[in-house]
Amino acid sequence: MDPFDPTPDDRFTFGLWTVGNTGRDPFGEAVRAPLAPTTIVQRLSECGAWGVNLHDNDLVPFGASAAQRDAIVREFKAALEEHGLCVPMATTNLFSHPVFKDGAFSSNDPKVRAFALRKTMDAIDLGVELGAKTYVFWGGREGSEADACRDPRTAVARMRDALDYLCEYVVDQGYDLKFALEAKPNEPRGDIYLATTGHMLAFIATLARPQMVGVNPEVAHENMAGLSFVHGVAQAMEAGKLFHIDLNAQKIGRYDQDLRFGSEDVRQAFLLVRLLEGTSGTERYSGPRHFDAHAYRTEDDEGVWDFARGCMRTYKILKARAQAFDADPAVRELIAEQRDAVLEPLCKGYSREKAAKLRAAALDPAQLAARGLRYERLDQLMMEHLLGVR
Ligand code: GCO
Ligand code: MN
Ligand code: MN
Protein backbone atom coordinates (compact mmCIF):
# COMPACT_ATOMS: atom_id res chain seq x y z
CA MET A 1 0.00 0.00 0.00
CA ASP A 2 1.12 3.56 -0.72
CA PRO A 3 2.27 4.93 2.68
CA PHE A 4 0.54 8.23 1.98
CA ASP A 5 -2.88 6.74 1.34
CA PRO A 6 -5.17 7.71 4.22
CA THR A 7 -6.56 5.24 6.74
CA PRO A 8 -9.10 5.75 9.56
CA ASP A 9 -6.17 5.79 12.04
CA ASP A 10 -5.20 9.17 10.61
CA ARG A 11 -8.51 10.60 11.92
CA PHE A 12 -9.28 12.62 8.79
CA THR A 13 -12.75 14.15 8.56
CA PHE A 14 -14.71 16.18 5.99
CA GLY A 15 -17.94 18.12 6.28
CA LEU A 16 -20.99 17.08 4.28
CA TRP A 17 -20.86 20.65 2.94
CA THR A 18 -17.25 20.31 1.75
CA VAL A 19 -17.22 17.34 -0.62
CA GLY A 20 -20.93 18.10 -1.14
CA ASN A 21 -20.17 21.62 -2.38
CA THR A 22 -21.86 22.10 -5.76
CA GLY A 23 -19.56 24.90 -6.93
CA ARG A 24 -22.07 27.75 -6.67
CA ASP A 25 -20.47 31.15 -6.20
CA PRO A 26 -21.77 34.75 -6.19
CA PHE A 27 -21.26 34.88 -9.97
CA GLY A 28 -22.38 31.48 -11.14
CA GLU A 29 -24.68 28.54 -10.79
CA ALA A 30 -23.89 25.10 -9.43
CA VAL A 31 -21.60 23.00 -11.64
CA ARG A 32 -22.22 19.68 -9.86
CA ALA A 33 -25.42 17.97 -8.75
CA PRO A 34 -26.00 17.74 -5.00
CA LEU A 35 -24.81 14.45 -3.46
CA ALA A 36 -26.99 12.54 -1.03
CA PRO A 37 -25.47 12.50 2.50
CA THR A 38 -25.51 8.69 2.41
CA THR A 39 -23.50 8.72 -0.85
CA ILE A 40 -20.99 11.08 0.73
CA VAL A 41 -20.62 8.70 3.68
CA GLN A 42 -19.91 5.81 1.33
CA ARG A 43 -17.44 7.70 -0.84
CA LEU A 44 -15.57 9.22 2.12
CA SER A 45 -15.16 5.81 3.66
CA GLU A 46 -13.82 4.43 0.36
CA CYS A 47 -11.28 7.29 0.34
CA GLY A 48 -9.96 6.34 3.80
CA ALA A 49 -11.58 9.12 5.86
CA TRP A 50 -12.46 8.47 9.49
CA GLY A 51 -15.43 10.76 10.00
CA VAL A 52 -17.96 13.15 8.55
CA ASN A 53 -19.18 16.41 10.10
CA LEU A 54 -22.32 18.38 9.39
CA HIS A 55 -24.50 21.42 9.87
CA ASP A 56 -28.06 20.54 10.90
CA ASN A 57 -29.37 21.54 7.46
CA ASP A 58 -26.72 19.63 5.51
CA LEU A 59 -28.67 16.57 6.64
CA VAL A 60 -32.15 17.69 7.67
CA PRO A 61 -33.61 20.37 5.40
CA PHE A 62 -34.75 23.62 7.04
CA GLY A 63 -38.39 23.27 8.07
CA ALA A 64 -38.54 19.44 7.90
CA SER A 65 -41.20 17.86 10.13
CA ALA A 66 -40.21 15.74 13.14
CA ALA A 67 -41.18 12.58 11.26
CA GLN A 68 -39.10 13.57 8.21
CA ARG A 69 -36.16 14.38 10.45
CA ASP A 70 -36.32 11.03 12.19
CA ALA A 71 -36.51 9.13 8.90
CA ILE A 72 -33.51 11.01 7.47
CA VAL A 73 -31.47 10.48 10.63
CA ARG A 74 -32.30 6.78 10.69
CA GLU A 75 -31.14 6.34 7.10
CA PHE A 76 -27.99 8.37 7.73
CA LYS A 77 -27.10 6.38 10.85
CA ALA A 78 -27.51 3.15 8.88
CA ALA A 79 -25.06 4.46 6.26
CA LEU A 80 -22.55 5.46 8.97
CA GLU A 81 -22.84 2.01 10.46
CA GLU A 82 -22.49 0.24 7.12
CA HIS A 83 -19.42 2.22 6.05
CA GLY A 84 -17.75 2.54 9.46
CA LEU A 85 -17.71 6.34 9.63
CA CYS A 86 -18.30 8.47 12.75
CA VAL A 87 -19.59 12.03 13.28
CA PRO A 88 -17.07 13.69 15.62
CA MET A 89 -18.29 17.27 15.11
CA ALA A 90 -21.58 19.02 14.35
CA THR A 91 -22.65 22.63 13.96
CA THR A 92 -25.65 24.85 13.20
CA ASN A 93 -26.44 26.65 9.99
CA LEU A 94 -27.15 30.15 11.31
CA PHE A 95 -26.35 31.88 8.03
CA SER A 96 -28.30 30.57 5.01
CA HIS A 97 -31.90 31.43 5.83
CA PRO A 98 -32.88 35.10 5.30
CA VAL A 99 -34.04 35.28 8.92
CA PHE A 100 -30.34 35.51 9.81
CA LYS A 101 -29.56 38.31 7.35
CA ASP A 102 -28.50 40.61 10.22
CA GLY A 103 -27.06 37.96 12.53
CA ALA A 104 -28.37 35.19 14.74
CA PHE A 105 -27.23 35.50 18.36
CA SER A 106 -26.23 39.15 17.85
CA SER A 107 -29.36 40.25 15.94
CA ASN A 108 -31.12 43.36 17.22
CA ASP A 109 -34.42 41.47 17.08
CA PRO A 110 -35.08 39.41 20.22
CA LYS A 111 -37.31 37.08 18.16
CA VAL A 112 -34.44 36.29 15.78
CA ARG A 113 -32.15 35.69 18.76
CA ALA A 114 -34.74 33.38 20.29
CA PHE A 115 -35.12 31.48 17.01
CA ALA A 116 -31.34 31.09 16.69
CA LEU A 117 -31.05 29.73 20.22
CA ARG A 118 -33.88 27.27 19.66
CA LYS A 119 -32.46 26.12 16.31
CA THR A 120 -29.08 25.58 17.95
CA MET A 121 -30.54 23.50 20.81
CA ASP A 122 -32.26 21.27 18.23
CA ALA A 123 -29.04 21.01 16.22
CA ILE A 124 -27.07 20.13 19.36
CA ASP A 125 -29.57 17.33 20.04
CA LEU A 126 -29.04 16.09 16.47
CA GLY A 127 -25.24 16.25 16.75
CA VAL A 128 -25.23 14.38 20.06
CA GLU A 129 -27.61 11.76 18.67
CA LEU A 130 -25.08 11.14 15.89
CA GLY A 131 -22.21 10.87 18.39
CA ALA A 132 -20.57 14.30 18.08
CA LYS A 133 -18.22 15.30 20.90
CA THR A 134 -17.38 18.76 19.55
CA TYR A 135 -19.83 21.46 18.55
CA VAL A 136 -18.61 24.28 16.33
CA PHE A 137 -19.87 27.85 16.31
CA TRP A 138 -19.10 29.88 13.22
CA GLY A 139 -20.97 33.18 13.31
CA GLY A 140 -21.02 33.86 9.59
CA ARG A 141 -23.76 36.49 9.79
CA GLU A 142 -22.75 37.90 13.18
CA GLY A 143 -21.40 41.16 11.82
CA SER A 144 -22.30 44.37 10.06
CA GLU A 145 -22.01 46.66 7.09
CA ALA A 146 -23.92 49.68 8.48
CA ASP A 147 -21.93 49.72 11.67
CA ALA A 148 -24.12 52.27 13.46
CA CYS A 149 -26.88 49.61 13.67
CA ARG A 150 -25.56 48.29 16.98
CA ASP A 151 -22.73 48.91 19.38
CA PRO A 152 -20.15 46.16 18.79
CA ARG A 153 -20.00 45.74 22.58
CA THR A 154 -23.67 44.82 22.54
CA ALA A 155 -22.98 42.24 19.83
CA VAL A 156 -20.23 40.64 21.90
CA ALA A 157 -22.41 40.66 25.03
CA ARG A 158 -25.24 38.95 23.11
CA MET A 159 -22.82 36.32 21.81
CA ARG A 160 -21.75 35.71 25.41
CA ASP A 161 -25.35 35.39 26.60
CA ALA A 162 -26.04 32.82 23.87
CA LEU A 163 -22.94 30.73 24.54
CA ASP A 164 -23.49 30.80 28.30
CA TYR A 165 -27.10 29.71 27.75
CA LEU A 166 -26.07 26.86 25.45
CA CYS A 167 -23.33 25.65 27.80
CA GLU A 168 -25.97 25.37 30.52
CA TYR A 169 -28.23 23.52 28.09
CA VAL A 170 -25.49 20.96 27.41
CA VAL A 171 -24.79 20.52 31.12
CA ASP A 172 -28.49 20.25 31.92
CA GLN A 173 -28.97 17.54 29.27
CA GLY A 174 -25.94 15.64 30.58
CA TYR A 175 -24.30 15.75 27.14
CA ASP A 176 -20.59 15.03 26.74
CA LEU A 177 -19.96 17.93 24.37
CA LYS A 178 -17.56 20.83 24.15
CA PHE A 179 -17.78 23.96 22.05
CA ALA A 180 -15.23 25.20 19.51
CA LEU A 181 -15.51 28.80 18.28
CA GLU A 182 -14.45 29.58 14.72
CA ALA A 183 -13.37 33.09 13.78
CA LYS A 184 -13.45 34.79 10.39
CA PRO A 185 -12.72 38.45 9.72
CA ASN A 186 -15.34 39.09 7.01
CA GLU A 187 -17.48 37.36 4.35
CA PRO A 188 -20.39 37.05 4.18
CA ARG A 189 -20.61 40.20 6.38
CA GLY A 190 -18.56 43.33 5.70
CA ASP A 191 -16.99 42.73 9.10
CA ILE A 192 -17.64 39.80 11.42
CA TYR A 193 -17.45 40.22 15.21
CA LEU A 194 -14.69 38.30 17.04
CA ALA A 195 -12.61 38.37 13.88
CA THR A 196 -9.65 36.12 14.70
CA THR A 197 -8.69 33.16 16.85
CA GLY A 198 -7.00 35.65 19.19
CA HIS A 199 -10.27 37.55 19.65
CA MET A 200 -12.00 34.23 20.37
CA LEU A 201 -9.45 33.20 23.00
CA ALA A 202 -9.93 36.49 24.84
CA PHE A 203 -13.73 36.16 24.58
CA ILE A 204 -13.72 32.59 25.94
CA ALA A 205 -12.06 33.78 29.14
CA THR A 206 -15.16 35.95 29.80
CA LEU A 207 -17.66 33.06 29.59
CA ALA A 208 -19.37 31.46 32.58
CA ARG A 209 -17.94 28.01 31.75
CA PRO A 210 -14.68 28.75 29.90
CA GLN A 211 -13.46 25.17 30.41
CA MET A 212 -16.19 23.90 28.05
CA VAL A 213 -15.18 26.21 25.23
CA GLY A 214 -12.17 26.24 22.90
CA VAL A 215 -11.43 27.28 19.32
CA ASN A 216 -11.73 25.89 15.80
CA PRO A 217 -9.20 27.93 13.80
CA GLU A 218 -9.34 27.79 10.00
CA VAL A 219 -6.28 28.22 7.77
CA ALA A 220 -8.14 30.40 5.25
CA HIS A 221 -9.66 32.72 7.82
CA GLU A 222 -6.46 33.73 9.61
CA ASN A 223 -4.76 34.10 6.22
CA MET A 224 -7.53 36.43 5.03
CA ALA A 225 -6.55 38.69 7.94
CA GLY A 226 -2.90 38.42 6.92
CA LEU A 227 -1.99 36.61 10.12
CA SER A 228 0.28 33.66 10.79
CA PHE A 229 -2.01 30.66 11.14
CA VAL A 230 0.73 28.62 12.78
CA HIS A 231 1.19 31.24 15.51
CA GLY A 232 -2.56 31.40 16.15
CA VAL A 233 -2.88 27.62 16.40
CA ALA A 234 0.19 27.42 18.62
CA GLN A 235 -1.26 29.98 21.02
CA ALA A 236 -4.50 28.02 21.16
CA MET A 237 -2.56 24.80 21.87
CA GLU A 238 -0.50 26.48 24.54
CA ALA A 239 -3.72 27.60 26.21
CA GLY A 240 -5.20 24.07 25.98
CA LYS A 241 -7.88 25.45 23.67
CA LEU A 242 -7.34 23.75 20.32
CA PHE A 243 -10.55 21.69 20.37
CA HIS A 244 -10.88 21.34 16.58
CA ILE A 245 -9.22 22.59 13.38
CA ASP A 246 -10.39 23.53 9.86
CA LEU A 247 -7.65 22.63 7.38
CA ASN A 248 -7.62 24.13 3.89
CA ALA A 249 -5.51 26.57 1.87
CA GLN A 250 -5.78 30.23 0.99
CA LYS A 251 -3.89 32.96 -0.80
CA ILE A 252 -3.36 35.94 1.47
CA GLY A 253 -5.67 38.92 0.99
CA ARG A 254 -8.38 37.12 -1.03
CA TYR A 255 -11.97 36.10 -0.45
CA ASP A 256 -12.37 32.85 1.53
CA GLN A 257 -11.04 30.31 -0.95
CA ASP A 258 -11.29 27.08 1.08
CA LEU A 259 -8.79 25.37 -1.24
CA ARG A 260 -7.43 21.82 -1.05
CA PHE A 261 -5.18 21.50 2.02
CA GLY A 262 -1.57 22.43 1.32
CA SER A 263 -2.25 23.76 -2.18
CA GLU A 264 -1.12 27.29 -1.27
CA ASP A 265 1.77 28.28 0.99
CA VAL A 266 3.35 24.85 1.36
CA ARG A 267 5.81 26.22 3.90
CA GLN A 268 3.06 27.27 6.29
CA ALA A 269 1.27 23.96 5.70
CA PHE A 270 4.49 22.12 6.55
CA LEU A 271 4.98 24.14 9.74
CA LEU A 272 1.34 23.58 10.68
CA VAL A 273 1.54 19.79 10.28
CA ARG A 274 4.83 19.81 12.17
CA LEU A 275 3.11 21.67 15.02
CA LEU A 276 -0.01 19.49 15.08
CA GLU A 277 1.98 16.26 14.91
CA GLY A 278 4.56 17.43 17.45
CA THR A 279 7.45 16.11 15.34
CA SER A 280 9.91 18.44 17.09
CA GLY A 281 9.11 16.71 20.40
CA THR A 282 6.21 18.90 21.51
CA GLU A 283 2.75 17.73 22.53
CA ARG A 284 0.63 16.44 19.65
CA TYR A 285 -2.86 17.66 18.76
CA SER A 286 -5.20 14.75 19.44
CA GLY A 287 -8.44 15.90 17.79
CA PRO A 288 -9.77 15.16 14.31
CA ARG A 289 -7.88 16.45 11.26
CA HIS A 290 -10.84 18.12 9.62
CA PHE A 291 -10.83 19.53 6.09
CA ASP A 292 -13.13 22.52 5.57
CA ALA A 293 -12.44 22.95 1.88
CA HIS A 294 -14.01 22.18 -1.45
CA ALA A 295 -13.05 21.13 -4.96
CA TYR A 296 -12.43 23.68 -7.70
CA ARG A 297 -15.45 24.74 -9.69
CA THR A 298 -13.82 23.10 -12.71
CA GLU A 299 -14.39 19.60 -11.30
CA ASP A 300 -17.01 16.94 -11.92
CA ASP A 301 -17.87 14.31 -9.29
CA GLU A 302 -14.64 12.37 -9.79
CA GLY A 303 -12.64 15.56 -9.30
CA VAL A 304 -14.25 15.93 -5.88
CA TRP A 305 -12.74 12.65 -4.72
CA ASP A 306 -9.36 13.61 -6.24
CA PHE A 307 -9.68 16.74 -4.11
CA ALA A 308 -10.52 14.78 -0.95
CA ARG A 309 -7.69 12.30 -1.42
CA GLY A 310 -5.36 15.20 -2.20
CA CYS A 311 -6.10 16.92 1.14
CA MET A 312 -5.34 13.76 3.10
CA ARG A 313 -2.30 12.68 1.07
CA THR A 314 -0.69 16.12 1.33
CA TYR A 315 -1.20 16.06 5.10
CA LYS A 316 0.51 12.67 5.37
CA ILE A 317 3.34 13.63 3.03
CA LEU A 318 3.98 16.79 5.04
CA LYS A 319 3.94 14.75 8.24
CA ALA A 320 6.65 12.47 6.83
CA ARG A 321 8.66 15.51 5.66
CA ALA A 322 8.33 17.09 9.12
CA GLN A 323 9.50 13.90 10.82
CA ALA A 324 12.55 13.77 8.57
CA PHE A 325 13.30 17.45 9.17
CA ASP A 326 13.14 17.10 12.95
CA ALA A 327 15.26 13.94 12.88
CA ASP A 328 17.99 15.62 10.82
CA PRO A 329 21.08 16.12 13.04
CA ALA A 330 21.97 19.33 11.18
CA VAL A 331 18.54 20.75 12.07
CA ARG A 332 18.68 19.54 15.66
CA GLU A 333 22.01 21.19 16.18
CA LEU A 334 20.76 24.51 14.85
CA ILE A 335 17.64 24.60 17.02
CA ALA A 336 19.02 22.94 20.17
CA GLU A 337 17.83 24.79 23.23
CA GLN A 338 20.43 27.03 24.82
CA ARG A 339 20.75 26.67 28.59
CA ASP A 340 22.17 28.90 31.31
CA ALA A 341 22.12 27.27 34.73
CA VAL A 342 22.80 30.57 36.52
CA LEU A 343 20.58 33.05 34.69
CA GLU A 344 17.51 30.93 34.00
CA PRO A 345 16.54 30.38 37.66
CA LEU A 346 17.05 34.10 38.28
CA CYS A 347 14.56 34.99 35.50
CA LYS A 348 11.75 32.69 36.55
CA GLY A 349 9.57 33.48 39.57
CA TYR A 350 10.29 36.95 40.89
CA SER A 351 11.81 37.63 44.28
CA ARG A 352 13.71 40.69 45.50
CA GLU A 353 16.77 38.55 46.00
CA LYS A 354 16.65 37.14 42.46
CA ALA A 355 16.11 40.59 40.99
CA ALA A 356 19.14 41.89 42.88
CA LYS A 357 21.31 39.03 41.59
CA LEU A 358 19.97 39.53 38.08
CA ARG A 359 20.96 43.21 38.21
CA ALA A 360 24.47 42.22 39.34
CA ALA A 361 25.00 39.51 36.67
CA ALA A 362 27.56 40.15 33.94
CA LEU A 363 25.69 40.55 30.61
CA ASP A 364 27.38 42.12 27.60
CA PRO A 365 24.80 43.14 24.96
CA ALA A 366 27.45 43.84 22.31
CA GLN A 367 28.83 40.34 22.70
CA LEU A 368 25.35 38.81 22.68
CA ALA A 369 24.40 40.76 19.59
CA ALA A 370 27.51 39.74 17.65
CA ARG A 371 26.49 36.13 17.26
CA GLY A 372 24.99 35.07 13.91
CA LEU A 373 22.03 32.75 14.34
CA ARG A 374 22.32 30.72 11.10
CA TYR A 375 18.64 30.90 10.33
CA GLU A 376 19.48 31.16 6.63
CA ARG A 377 20.94 27.68 6.88
CA LEU A 378 18.05 26.43 9.01
CA ASP A 379 15.42 27.71 6.59
CA GLN A 380 17.27 26.29 3.59
CA LEU A 381 17.40 22.91 5.32
CA MET A 382 13.65 23.17 5.74
CA MET A 383 13.25 23.98 2.05
CA GLU A 384 15.38 21.01 1.06
CA HIS A 385 13.37 18.62 3.22
CA LEU A 386 10.18 20.12 1.84
CA LEU A 387 11.37 19.77 -1.74
CA GLY A 388 12.35 16.17 -1.12
CA VAL A 389 16.10 16.35 -1.81
CA ARG A 390 17.20 15.70 1.77
C1 GCO B 1 -16.31 29.28 5.88
C2 GCO B 1 -16.55 28.60 7.16
C3 GCO B 1 -17.57 27.60 7.24
C4 GCO B 1 -17.67 27.03 8.63
C5 GCO B 1 -18.68 25.99 8.66
C6 GCO B 1 -18.98 25.60 10.07
O1 GCO B 1 -15.75 28.67 4.98
O2 GCO B 1 -16.57 30.44 5.84
O3 GCO B 1 -15.37 27.91 7.40
O4 GCO B 1 -17.28 26.60 6.34
O5 GCO B 1 -16.50 26.41 9.06
O6 GCO B 1 -19.80 26.48 8.02
O7 GCO B 1 -20.04 26.35 10.49
MN1 MN C 1 -13.46 29.20 5.06
MN1 MN D 1 -14.46 26.59 8.60
Coordinates of C-alpha atoms in Angstrom, one line a residue, residues 127-326:
G127 CA -25.2 16.2 16.8
V128 CA -25.2 14.4 20.1
E129 CA -27.6 11.8 18.7
L130 CA -25.1 11.1 15.9
G131 CA -22.2 10.9 18.4
A132 CA -20.6 14.3 18.1
K133 CA -18.2 15.3 20.9
T134 CA -17.4 18.8 19.5
Y135 CA -19.8 21.5 18.6
V136 CA -18.6 24.3 16.3
F137 CA -19.9 27.9 16.3
W138 CA -19.1 29.9 13.2
G139 CA -21.0 33.2 13.3
G140 CA -21.0 33.9 9.6
R141 CA -23.8 36.5 9.8
E142 CA -22.8 37.9 13.2
G143 CA -21.4 41.2 11.8
S144 CA -22.3 44.4 10.1
E145 CA -22.0 46.7 7.1
A146 CA -23.9 49.7 8.5
D147 CA -21.9 49.7 11.7
A148 CA -24.1 52.3 13.5
C149 CA -26.9 49.6 13.7
R150 CA -25.6 48.3 17.0
D151 CA -22.7 48.9 19.4
P152 CA -20.2 46.2 18.8
R153 CA -20.0 45.7 22.6
T154 CA -23.7 44.8 22.5
A155 CA -23.0 42.2 19.8
V156 CA -20.2 40.6 21.9
A157 CA -22.4 40.7 25.0
R158 CA -25.2 39.0 23.1
M159 CA -22.8 36.3 21.8
R160 CA -21.7 35.7 25.4
D161 CA -25.3 35.4 26.6
A162 CA -26.0 32.8 23.9
L163 CA -22.9 30.7 24.5
D164 CA -23.5 30.8 28.3
Y165 CA -27.1 29.7 27.8
L166 CA -26.1 26.9 25.4
C167 CA -23.3 25.7 27.8
E168 CA -26.0 25.4 30.5
Y169 CA -28.2 23.5 28.1
V170 CA -25.5 21.0 27.4
V171 CA -24.8 20.5 31.1
D172 CA -28.5 20.2 31.9
Q173 CA -29.0 17.5 29.3
G174 CA -25.9 15.6 30.6
Y175 CA -24.3 15.7 27.1
D176 CA -20.6 15.0 26.7
L177 CA -20.0 17.9 24.4
K178 CA -17.6 20.8 24.2
F179 CA -17.8 24.0 22.0
A180 CA -15.2 25.2 19.5
L181 CA -15.5 28.8 18.3
E182 CA -14.4 29.6 14.7
A183 CA -13.4 33.1 13.8
K184 CA -13.5 34.8 10.4
P185 CA -12.7 38.5 9.7
N186 CA -15.3 39.1 7.0
E187 CA -17.5 37.4 4.3
P188 CA -20.4 37.1 4.2
R189 CA -20.6 40.2 6.4
G190 CA -18.6 43.3 5.7
D191 CA -17.0 42.7 9.1
I192 CA -17.6 39.8 11.4
Y193 CA -17.4 40.2 15.2
L194 CA -14.7 38.3 17.0
A195 CA -12.6 38.4 13.9
T196 CA -9.6 36.1 14.7
T197 CA -8.7 33.2 16.9
G198 CA -7.0 35.6 19.2
H199 CA -10.3 37.5 19.6
M200 CA -12.0 34.2 20.4
L201 CA -9.5 33.2 23.0
A202 CA -9.9 36.5 24.8
F203 CA -13.7 36.2 24.6
I204 CA -13.7 32.6 25.9
A205 CA -12.1 33.8 29.1
T206 CA -15.2 35.9 29.8
L207 CA -17.7 33.1 29.6
A208 CA -19.4 31.5 32.6
R209 CA -17.9 28.0 31.7
P210 CA -14.7 28.7 29.9
Q211 CA -13.5 25.2 30.4
M212 CA -16.2 23.9 28.1
V213 CA -15.2 26.2 25.2
G214 CA -12.2 26.2 22.9
V215 CA -11.4 27.3 19.3
N216 CA -11.7 25.9 15.8
P217 CA -9.2 27.9 13.8
E218 CA -9.3 27.8 10.0
V219 CA -6.3 28.2 7.8
A220 CA -8.1 30.4 5.3
H221 CA -9.7 32.7 7.8
E222 CA -6.5 33.7 9.6
N223 CA -4.8 34.1 6.2
M224 CA -7.5 36.4 5.0
A225 CA -6.5 38.7 7.9
G226 CA -2.9 38.4 6.9
L227 CA -2.0 36.6 10.1
S228 CA 0.3 33.7 10.8
F229 CA -2.0 30.7 11.1
V230 CA 0.7 28.6 12.8
H231 CA 1.2 31.2 15.5
G232 CA -2.6 31.4 16.2
V233 CA -2.9 27.6 16.4
A234 CA 0.2 27.4 18.6
Q235 CA -1.3 30.0 21.0
A236 CA -4.5 28.0 21.2
M237 CA -2.6 24.8 21.9
E238 CA -0.5 26.5 24.5
A239 CA -3.7 27.6 26.2
G240 CA -5.2 24.1 26.0
K241 CA -7.9 25.5 23.7
L242 CA -7.3 23.7 20.3
F243 CA -10.5 21.7 20.4
H244 CA -10.9 21.3 16.6
I245 CA -9.2 22.6 13.4
D246 CA -10.4 23.5 9.9
L247 CA -7.7 22.6 7.4
N248 CA -7.6 24.1 3.9
A249 CA -5.5 26.6 1.9
Q250 CA -5.8 30.2 1.0
K251 CA -3.9 33.0 -0.8
I252 CA -3.4 35.9 1.5
G253 CA -5.7 38.9 1.0
R254 CA -8.4 37.1 -1.0
Y255 CA -12.0 36.1 -0.4
D256 CA -12.4 32.9 1.5
Q257 CA -11.0 30.3 -1.0
D258 CA -11.3 27.1 1.1
L259 CA -8.8 25.4 -1.2
R260 CA -7.4 21.8 -1.0
F261 CA -5.2 21.5 2.0
G262 CA -1.6 22.4 1.3
S263 CA -2.2 23.8 -2.2
E264 CA -1.1 27.3 -1.3
D265 CA 1.8 28.3 1.0
V266 CA 3.3 24.9 1.4
R267 CA 5.8 26.2 3.9
Q268 CA 3.1 27.3 6.3
A269 CA 1.3 24.0 5.7
F270 CA 4.5 22.1 6.6
L271 CA 5.0 24.1 9.7
L272 CA 1.3 23.6 10.7
V273 CA 1.5 19.8 10.3
R274 CA 4.8 19.8 12.2
L275 CA 3.1 21.7 15.0
L276 CA 0.0 19.5 15.1
E277 CA 2.0 16.3 14.9
G278 CA 4.6 17.4 17.4
T279 CA 7.4 16.1 15.3
S280 CA 9.9 18.4 17.1
G281 CA 9.1 16.7 20.4
T282 CA 6.2 18.9 21.5
E283 CA 2.7 17.7 22.5
R284 CA 0.6 16.4 19.7
Y285 CA -2.9 17.7 18.8
S286 CA -5.2 14.8 19.4
G287 CA -8.4 15.9 17.8
P288 CA -9.8 15.2 14.3
R289 CA -7.9 16.5 11.3
H290 CA -10.8 18.1 9.6
F291 CA -10.8 19.5 6.1
D292 CA -13.1 22.5 5.6
A293 CA -12.4 23.0 1.9
H294 CA -14.0 22.2 -1.4
A295 CA -13.0 21.1 -5.0
Y296 CA -12.4 23.7 -7.7
R297 CA -15.5 24.7 -9.7
T298 CA -13.8 23.1 -12.7
E299 CA -14.4 19.6 -11.3
D300 CA -17.0 16.9 -11.9
D301 CA -17.9 14.3 -9.3
E302 CA -14.6 12.4 -9.8
G303 CA -12.6 15.6 -9.3
V304 CA -14.3 15.9 -5.9
W305 CA -12.7 12.6 -4.7
D306 CA -9.4 13.6 -6.2
F307 CA -9.7 16.7 -4.1
A308 CA -10.5 14.8 -0.9
R309 CA -7.7 12.3 -1.4
G310 CA -5.4 15.2 -2.2
C311 CA -6.1 16.9 1.1
M312 CA -5.3 13.8 3.1
R313 CA -2.3 12.7 1.1
T314 CA -0.7 16.1 1.3
Y315 CA -1.2 16.1 5.1
K316 CA 0.5 12.7 5.4
I317 CA 3.3 13.6 3.0
L318 CA 4.0 16.8 5.0
K319 CA 3.9 14.8 8.2
A320 CA 6.6 12.5 6.8
R321 CA 8.7 15.5 5.7
A322 CA 8.3 17.1 9.1
Q323 CA 9.5 13.9 10.8
A324 CA 12.5 13.8 8.6
F325 CA 13.3 17.5 9.2
D326 CA 13.1 17.1 12.9

